[in-house]
Amino acid sequence: MTDSETGLSPRFVEGDAMRLIGLTERYEAVTMSRIPEQWEHFQQRLGDVRGRTDPAQFGLFHHLGDDPLAFEYLTAVMVGDDAPVPGGFVEKRLPARRHAVFIHRGKPSGLRSLVDAIFHDWLPRSGQEAGGDPDFIEVYGEAFDSVRLEGVIEVWVPLAR
């Protein structure tokens, strides 16, 4: 099956190194419905962040252990190297690396089916290898309406060299 047949036609991007500051939570299958609450709390605390270098907001997914539904999720913004880390926030530095970038149009609740298709269909057929930490990054840019909670969401999958 080709990428056009599956609807999975990524573009490839050489991503710059990033310094992110945000809030992190751990989830399992029974608790993952609380992710919107994490985003709400993050939105309430955004005024505490200084030194933003990009208007986008990011959701970083990192799988934990053998349970496919146990993961850490970081809601974050990109900041400069000298930006302070507010109390209760964490810092995450990502290296410059290549990504496969997929587009989702709609609500964040529809991301799960796209991510499943990326990791179970596209990645095994692509000849690419996932690059790990994080497993993928959700990018909520200007084409995402944060009031209506829908629009364009990019899913960036780090690739191994």
PDB file of N, CA and C in Angstrom, residues 4-75:
ATOM      1  N   SER A   4      -0.047   7.399  -0.607  1.00  0.00           N
ATOM      2  CA  SER A   4      -1.258   8.056  -1.103  1.00  0.00           C
ATOM      3  C   SER A   4      -2.491   7.198  -0.851  1.00  0.00           C
ATOM      4  N   GLU A   5      -2.324   5.878  -0.827  1.00  0.00           N
ATOM      5  CA  GLU A   5      -3.464   4.997  -0.550  1.00  0.00           C
ATOM      6  C   GLU A   5      -3.866   5.034   0.923  1.00  0.00           C
ATOM      7  N   THR A   6      -2.905   5.228   1.809  1.00  0.00           N
ATOM      8  CA  THR A   6      -3.212   5.277   3.240  1.00  0.00           C
ATOM      9  C   THR A   6      -3.544   6.686   3.705  1.00  0.00           C
ATOM     10  N   GLY A   7      -3.262   7.681   2.874  1.00  0.00           N
ATOM     11  CA  GLY A   7      -3.469   9.065   3.278  1.00  0.00           C
ATOM     12  C   GLY A   7      -2.330   9.593   4.125  1.00  0.00           C
ATOM     13  N   LEU A   8      -1.289   8.805   4.279  1.00  0.00           N
ATOM     14  CA  LEU A   8      -0.145   9.201   5.090  1.00  0.00           C
ATOM     15  C   LEU A   8       0.998   9.613   4.177  1.00  0.00           C
ATOM     16  N   SER A   9       1.074  10.882   3.892  1.00  0.00           N
ATOM     17  CA  SER A   9       2.123  11.422   3.027  1.00  0.00           C
ATOM     18  C   SER A   9       2.857  12.521   3.776  1.00  0.00           C
ATOM     19  N   PRO A  10       3.863  12.153   4.567  1.00  0.00           N
ATOM     20  CA  PRO A  10       4.549  13.172   5.354  1.00  0.00           C
ATOM     21  C   PRO A  10       5.478  14.021   4.498  1.00  0.00           C
ATOM     22  N   ARG A  11       5.791  15.182   5.035  1.00  0.00           N
ATOM     23  CA  ARG A  11       6.916  15.937   4.506  1.00  0.00           C
ATOM     24  C   ARG A  11       8.051  15.692   5.500  1.00  0.00           C
ATOM     25  N   PHE A  12       9.269  15.873   5.045  1.00  0.00           N
ATOM     26  CA  PHE A  12      10.423  15.644   5.906  1.00  0.00           C
ATOM     27  C   PHE A  12      11.090  16.978   6.201  1.00  0.00           C
ATOM     28  N   VAL A  13      11.410  17.194   7.472  1.00  0.00           N
ATOM     29  CA  VAL A  13      11.914  18.480   7.936  1.00  0.00           C
ATOM     30  C   VAL A  13      13.145  18.234   8.808  1.00  0.00           C
ATOM     31  N   GLU A  14      14.173  19.041   8.580  1.00  0.00           N
ATOM     32  CA  GLU A  14      15.331  19.057   9.482  1.00  0.00           C
ATOM     33  C   GLU A  14      15.007  20.043  10.588  1.00  0.00           C
ATOM     34  N   GLY A  15      14.636  19.530  11.742  1.00  0.00           N
ATOM     35  CA  GLY A  15      14.238  20.390  12.854  1.00  0.00           C
ATOM     36  C   GLY A  15      15.437  20.925  13.619  1.00  0.00           C
ATOM     37  N   ASP A  16      15.337  22.172  14.044  1.00  0.00           N
ATOM     38  CA  ASP A  16      16.378  22.794  14.859  1.00  0.00           C
ATOM     39  C   ASP A  16      16.318  22.262  16.287  1.00  0.00           C
ATOM     40  N   ALA A  17      17.407  22.469  17.024  1.00  0.00           N
ATOM     41  CA  ALA A  17      17.403  22.172  18.454  1.00  0.00           C
ATOM     42  C   ALA A  17      16.355  23.069  19.110  1.00  0.00           C
ATOM     43  N   MET A  18      15.711  22.552  20.148  1.00  0.00           N
ATOM     44  CA  MET A  18      14.651  23.296  20.815  1.00  0.00           C
ATOM     45  C   MET A  18      14.832  23.221  22.327  1.00  0.00           C
ATOM     46  N   ARG A  19      14.515  24.318  22.971  1.00  0.00           N
ATOM     47  CA  ARG A  19      14.405  24.328  24.433  1.00  0.00           C
ATOM     48  C   ARG A  19      12.944  24.618  24.738  1.00  0.00           C
ATOM     49  N   LEU A  20      12.319  23.699  25.431  1.00  0.00           N
ATOM     50  CA  LEU A  20      10.897  23.809  25.752  1.00  0.00           C
ATOM     51  C   LEU A  20      10.716  23.908  27.259  1.00  0.00           C
ATOM     52  N   ILE A  21       9.701  24.670  27.657  1.00  0.00           N
ATOM     53  CA  ILE A  21       9.322  24.773  29.062  1.00  0.00           C
ATOM     54  C   ILE A  21       7.831  24.478  29.135  1.00  0.00           C
ATOM     55  N   GLY A  22       7.451  23.622  30.094  1.00  0.00           N
ATOM     56  CA  GLY A  22       6.036  23.308  30.212  1.00  0.00           C
ATOM     57  C   GLY A  22       5.702  22.487  31.438  1.00  0.00           C
ATOM     58  N   LEU A  23       4.507  21.912  31.367  1.00  0.00           N
ATOM     59  CA  LEU A  23       3.978  21.080  32.448  1.00  0.00           C
ATOM     60  C   LEU A  23       3.906  19.639  31.976  1.00  0.00           C
ATOM     61  N   THR A  24       4.282  18.724  32.842  1.00  0.00           N
ATOM     62  CA  THR A  24       4.291  17.314  32.465  1.00  0.00           C
ATOM     63  C   THR A  24       3.425  16.494  33.412  1.00  0.00           C
ATOM     64  N   GLU A  25       2.807  15.476  32.848  1.00  0.00           N
ATOM     65  CA  GLU A  25       1.988  14.532  33.618  1.00  0.00           C
ATOM     66  C   GLU A  25       2.226  13.124  33.078  1.00  0.00           C
ATOM     67  N   ARG A  26       2.014  12.142  33.915  1.00  0.00           N
ATOM     68  CA  ARG A  26       2.081  10.734  33.502  1.00  0.00           C
ATOM     69  C   ARG A  26       0.657  10.202  33.383  1.00  0.00           C
ATOM     70  N   TYR A  27       0.429   9.384  32.352  1.00  0.00           N
ATOM     71  CA  TYR A  27      -0.909   8.859  32.081  1.00  0.00           C
ATOM     72  C   TYR A  27      -0.863   7.370  31.809  1.00  0.00           C
ATOM     73  N   GLU A  28      -2.006   6.746  32.013  1.00  0.00           N
ATOM     74  CA  GLU A  28      -2.251   5.355  31.633  1.00  0.00           C
ATOM     75  C   GLU A  28      -3.592   5.337  30.911  1.00  0.00           C
ATOM     76  N   ALA A  29      -4.011   4.169  30.460  1.00  0.00           N
ATOM     77  CA  ALA A  29      -5.263   4.055  29.705  1.00  0.00           C
ATOM     78  C   ALA A  29      -6.438   4.669  30.458  1.00  0.00           C
ATOM     79  N   VAL A  30      -6.504   4.448  31.762  1.00  0.00           N
ATOM     80  CA  VAL A  30      -7.653   4.920  32.541  1.00  0.00           C
ATOM     81  C   VAL A  30      -7.595   6.403  32.871  1.00  0.00           C
ATOM     82  N   THR A  31      -6.447   7.044  32.687  1.00  0.00           N
ATOM     83  CA  THR A  31      -6.323   8.457  33.052  1.00  0.00           C
ATOM     84  C   THR A  31      -6.120   9.385  31.850  1.00  0.00           C
ATOM     85  N   MET A  32      -5.921   8.848  30.659  1.00  0.00           N
ATOM     86  CA  MET A  32      -5.573   9.700  29.519  1.00  0.00           C
ATOM     87  C   MET A  32      -6.684  10.669  29.119  1.00  0.00           C
ATOM     88  N   SER A  33      -7.895  10.446  29.576  1.00  0.00           N
ATOM     89  CA  SER A  33      -8.981  11.386  29.282  1.00  0.00           C
ATOM     90  C   SER A  33      -8.774  12.728  30.002  1.00  0.00           C
ATOM     91  N   ARG A  34      -7.784  12.790  30.900  1.00  0.00           N
ATOM     92  CA  ARG A  34      -7.505  14.031  31.632  1.00  0.00           C
ATOM     93  C   ARG A  34      -6.528  14.955  30.899  1.00  0.00           C
ATOM     94  N   ILE A  35      -6.062  14.585  29.718  1.00  0.00           N
ATOM     95  CA  ILE A  35      -5.125  15.446  28.987  1.00  0.00           C
ATOM     96  C   ILE A  35      -5.710  16.831  28.724  1.00  0.00           C
ATOM     97  N   PRO A  36      -6.986  16.966  28.341  1.00  0.00           N
ATOM     98  CA  PRO A  36      -7.526  18.328  28.165  1.00  0.00           C
ATOM     99  C   PRO A  36      -7.413  19.185  29.432  1.00  0.00           C
ATOM    100  N   GLU A  37      -7.522  18.569  30.610  1.00  0.00           N
ATOM    101  CA  GLU A  37      -7.362  19.314  31.857  1.00  0.00           C
ATOM    102  C   GLU A  37      -5.928  19.824  31.996  1.00  0.00           C
ATOM    103  N   GLN A  38      -4.962  19.020  31.552  1.00  0.00           N
ATOM    104  CA  GLN A  38      -3.574  19.457  31.581  1.00  0.00           C
ATOM    105  C   GLN A  38      -3.388  20.678  30.682  1.00  0.00           C
ATOM    106  N   TRP A  39      -3.988  20.639  29.478  1.00  0.00           N
ATOM    107  CA  TRP A  39      -3.901  21.788  28.580  1.00  0.00           C
ATOM    108  C   TRP A  39      -4.541  23.030  29.201  1.00  0.00           C
ATOM    109  N   GLU A  40      -5.692  22.865  29.862  1.00  0.00           N
ATOM    110  CA  GLU A  40      -6.357  24.008  30.512  1.00  0.00           C
ATOM    111  C   GLU A  40      -5.454  24.616  31.584  1.00  0.00           C
ATOM    112  N   HIS A  41      -4.861  23.763  32.397  1.00  0.00           N
ATOM    113  CA  HIS A  41      -3.960  24.244  33.449  1.00  0.00           C
ATOM    114  C   HIS A  41      -2.758  24.953  32.823  1.00  0.00           C
ATOM    115  N   PHE A  42      -2.227  24.385  31.751  1.00  0.00           N
ATOM    116  CA  PHE A  42      -1.099  25.000  31.058  1.00  0.00           C
ATOM    117  C   PHE A  42      -1.467  26.384  30.518  1.00  0.00           C
ATOM    118  N   GLN A  43      -2.654  26.493  29.911  1.00  0.00           N
ATOM    119  CA  GLN A  43      -3.094  27.782  29.380  1.00  0.00           C
ATOM    120  C   GLN A  43      -3.183  28.831  30.496  1.00  0.00           C
ATOM    121  N   GLN A  44      -3.642  28.412  31.662  1.00  0.00           N
ATOM    122  CA  GLN A  44      -3.751  29.326  32.792  1.00  0.00           C
ATOM    123  C   GLN A  44      -2.384  29.806  33.288  1.00  0.00           C
ATOM    124  N   ARG A  45      -1.357  29.002  33.082  1.00  0.00           N
ATOM    125  CA  ARG A  45      -0.011  29.320  33.567  1.00  0.00           C
ATOM    126  C   ARG A  45       0.895  29.939  32.501  1.00  0.00           C
ATOM    127  N   LEU A  46       0.417  30.060  31.245  1.00  0.00           N
ATOM    128  CA  LEU A  46       1.264  30.574  30.169  1.00  0.00           C
ATOM    129  C   LEU A  46       1.836  31.952  30.462  1.00  0.00           C
ATOM    130  N   GLY A  47       1.114  32.768  31.195  1.00  0.00           N
ATOM    131  CA  GLY A  47       1.606  34.094  31.538  1.00  0.00           C
ATOM    132  C   GLY A  47       2.855  34.069  32.403  1.00  0.00           C
ATOM    133  N   ASP A  48       3.143  32.929  33.032  1.00  0.00           N
ATOM    134  CA  ASP A  48       4.346  32.788  33.865  1.00  0.00           C
ATOM    135  C   ASP A  48       5.604  32.571  33.036  1.00  0.00           C
ATOM    136  N   VAL A  49       5.441  32.234  31.755  1.00  0.00           N
ATOM    137  CA  VAL A  49       6.585  31.890  30.899  1.00  0.00           C
ATOM    138  C   VAL A  49       7.121  33.155  30.239  1.00  0.00           C
ATOM    139  N   ARG A  50       8.416  33.358  30.346  1.00  0.00           N
ATOM    140  CA  ARG A  50       9.104  34.499  29.718  1.00  0.00           C
ATOM    141  C   ARG A  50      10.054  33.968  28.647  1.00  0.00           C
ATOM    142  N   GLY A  51      10.307  34.793  27.635  1.00  0.00           N
ATOM    143  CA  GLY A  51      11.318  34.450  26.637  1.00  0.00           C
ATOM    144  C   GLY A  51      10.875  33.489  25.565  1.00  0.00           C
ATOM    145  N   ARG A  52       9.564  33.477  25.245  1.00  0.00           N
ATOM    146  CA  ARG A  52       9.096  32.599  24.167  1.00  0.00           C
ATOM    147  C   ARG A  52       9.731  32.996  22.843  1.00  0.00           C
ATOM    148  N   THR A  53      10.079  31.999  22.042  1.00  0.00           N
ATOM    149  CA  THR A  53      10.713  32.259  20.750  1.00  0.00           C
ATOM    150  C   THR A  53       9.854  31.810  19.578  1.00  0.00           C
ATOM    151  N   ASP A  54       8.687  31.241  19.852  1.00  0.00           N
ATOM    152  CA  ASP A  54       7.796  30.743  18.804  1.00  0.00           C
ATOM    153  C   ASP A  54       6.375  30.813  19.343  1.00  0.00           C
ATOM    154  N   PRO A  55       5.395  31.231  18.512  1.00  0.00           N
ATOM    155  CA  PRO A  55       4.021  31.319  19.007  1.00  0.00           C
ATOM    156  C   PRO A  55       3.317  29.966  19.167  1.00  0.00           C
ATOM    157  N   ALA A  56       3.858  28.911  18.574  1.00  0.00           N
ATOM    158  CA  ALA A  56       3.216  27.586  18.638  1.00  0.00           C
ATOM    159  C   ALA A  56       3.267  27.023  20.057  1.00  0.00           C
ATOM    160  N   GLN A  57       2.350  26.086  20.305  1.00  0.00           N
ATOM    161  CA  GLN A  57       2.368  25.304  21.534  1.00  0.00           C
ATOM    162  C   GLN A  57       2.591  23.852  21.140  1.00  0.00           C
ATOM    163  N   PHE A  58       3.199  23.099  22.045  1.00  0.00           N
ATOM    164  CA  PHE A  58       3.640  21.749  21.723  1.00  0.00           C
ATOM    165  C   PHE A  58       3.131  20.755  22.754  1.00  0.00           C
ATOM    166  N   GLY A  59       2.770  19.562  22.281  1.00  0.00           N
ATOM    167  CA  GLY A  59       2.451  18.436  23.139  1.00  0.00           C
ATOM    168  C   GLY A  59       3.437  17.329  22.815  1.00  0.00           C
ATOM    169  N   LEU A  60       4.249  16.910  23.783  1.00  0.00           N
ATOM    170  CA  LEU A  60       5.260  15.878  23.567  1.00  0.00           C
ATOM    171  C   LEU A  60       4.817  14.591  24.241  1.00  0.00           C
ATOM    172  N   PHE A  61       4.806  13.512  23.467  1.00  0.00           N
ATOM    173  CA  PHE A  61       4.380  12.202  23.934  1.00  0.00           C
ATOM    174  C   PHE A  61       5.609  11.320  24.068  1.00  0.00           C
ATOM    175  N   HIS A  62       5.782  10.714  25.253  1.00  0.00           N
ATOM    176  CA  HIS A  62       6.897   9.790  25.481  1.00  0.00           C
ATOM    177  C   HIS A  62       6.362   8.527  26.147  1.00  0.00           C
ATOM    178  N   HIS A  63       6.401   7.419  25.405  1.00  0.00           N
ATOM    179  CA  HIS A  63       5.922   6.121  25.894  1.00  0.00           C
ATOM    180  C   HIS A  63       6.767   5.664  27.077  1.00  0.00           C
ATOM    181  N   LEU A  64       6.121   5.082  28.080  1.00  0.00           N
ATOM    182  CA  LEU A  64       6.815   4.589  29.266  1.00  0.00           C
ATOM    183  C   LEU A  64       6.646   3.084  29.388  1.00  0.00           C
ATOM    184  N   GLY A  65       7.705   2.338  29.381  1.00  0.00           N
ATOM    185  CA  GLY A  65       7.680   0.913  29.675  1.00  0.00           C
ATOM    186  C   GLY A  65       6.955   0.042  28.672  1.00  0.00           C
ATOM    187  N   ASP A  66       6.482  -1.099  29.163  1.00  0.00           N
ATOM    188  CA  ASP A  66       5.878  -2.120  28.306  1.00  0.00           C
ATOM    189  C   ASP A  66       4.399  -1.887  28.013  1.00  0.00           C
ATOM    190  N   ASP A  67       3.721  -1.081  28.811  1.00  0.00           N
ATOM    191  CA  ASP A  67       2.295  -0.823  28.599  1.00  0.00           C
ATOM    192  C   ASP A  67       2.152   0.204  27.474  1.00  0.00           C
ATOM    193  N   PRO A  68       1.501  -0.159  26.355  1.00  0.00           N
ATOM    194  CA  PRO A  68       1.406   0.780  25.236  1.00  0.00           C
ATOM    195  C   PRO A  68       0.599   2.038  25.550  1.00  0.00           C
ATOM    196  N   LEU A  69      -0.130   2.031  26.657  1.00  0.00           N
ATOM    197  CA  LEU A  69      -0.920   3.211  27.009  1.00  0.00           C
ATOM    198  C   LEU A  69      -0.381   3.931  28.243  1.00  0.00           C
ATOM    199  N   ALA A  70       0.851   3.627  28.664  1.00  0.00           N
ATOM    200  CA  ALA A  70       1.496   4.360  29.758  1.00  0.00           C
ATOM    201  C   ALA A  70       2.485   5.333  29.130  1.00  0.00           C
ATOM    202  N   PHE A  71       2.286   6.620  29.407  1.00  0.00           N
ATOM    203  CA  PHE A  71       3.137   7.618  28.777  1.00  0.00           C
ATOM    204  C   PHE A  71       3.224   8.879  29.609  1.00  0.00           C
ATOM    205  N   GLU A  72       4.251   9.673  29.281  1.00  0.00           N
ATOM    206  CA  GLU A  72       4.417  10.996  29.856  1.00  0.00           C
ATOM    207  C   GLU A  72       4.056  11.995  28.766  1.00  0.00           C
ATOM    208  N   TYR A  73       3.336  13.042  29.148  1.00  0.00           N
ATOM    209  CA  TYR A  73       2.893  14.051  28.185  1.00  0.00           C
ATOM    210  C   TYR A  73       3.297  15.420  28.699  1.00  0.00           C
ATOM    211  N   LEU A  74       3.983  16.183  27.858  1.00  0.00           N
ATOM    212  CA  LEU A  74       4.450  17.517  28.205  1.00  0.00           C
ATOM    213  C   LEU A  74       3.742  18.531  27.333  1.00  0.00           C
ATOM    214  N   THR A  75       3.051  19.496  27.955  1.00  0.00           N
ATOM    215  CA  THR A  75       2.481  20.642  27.247  1.00  0.00           C
ATOM    216  C   THR A  75       3.491  21.762  27.402  1.00  0.00           C
TER     217      THR A  75
END
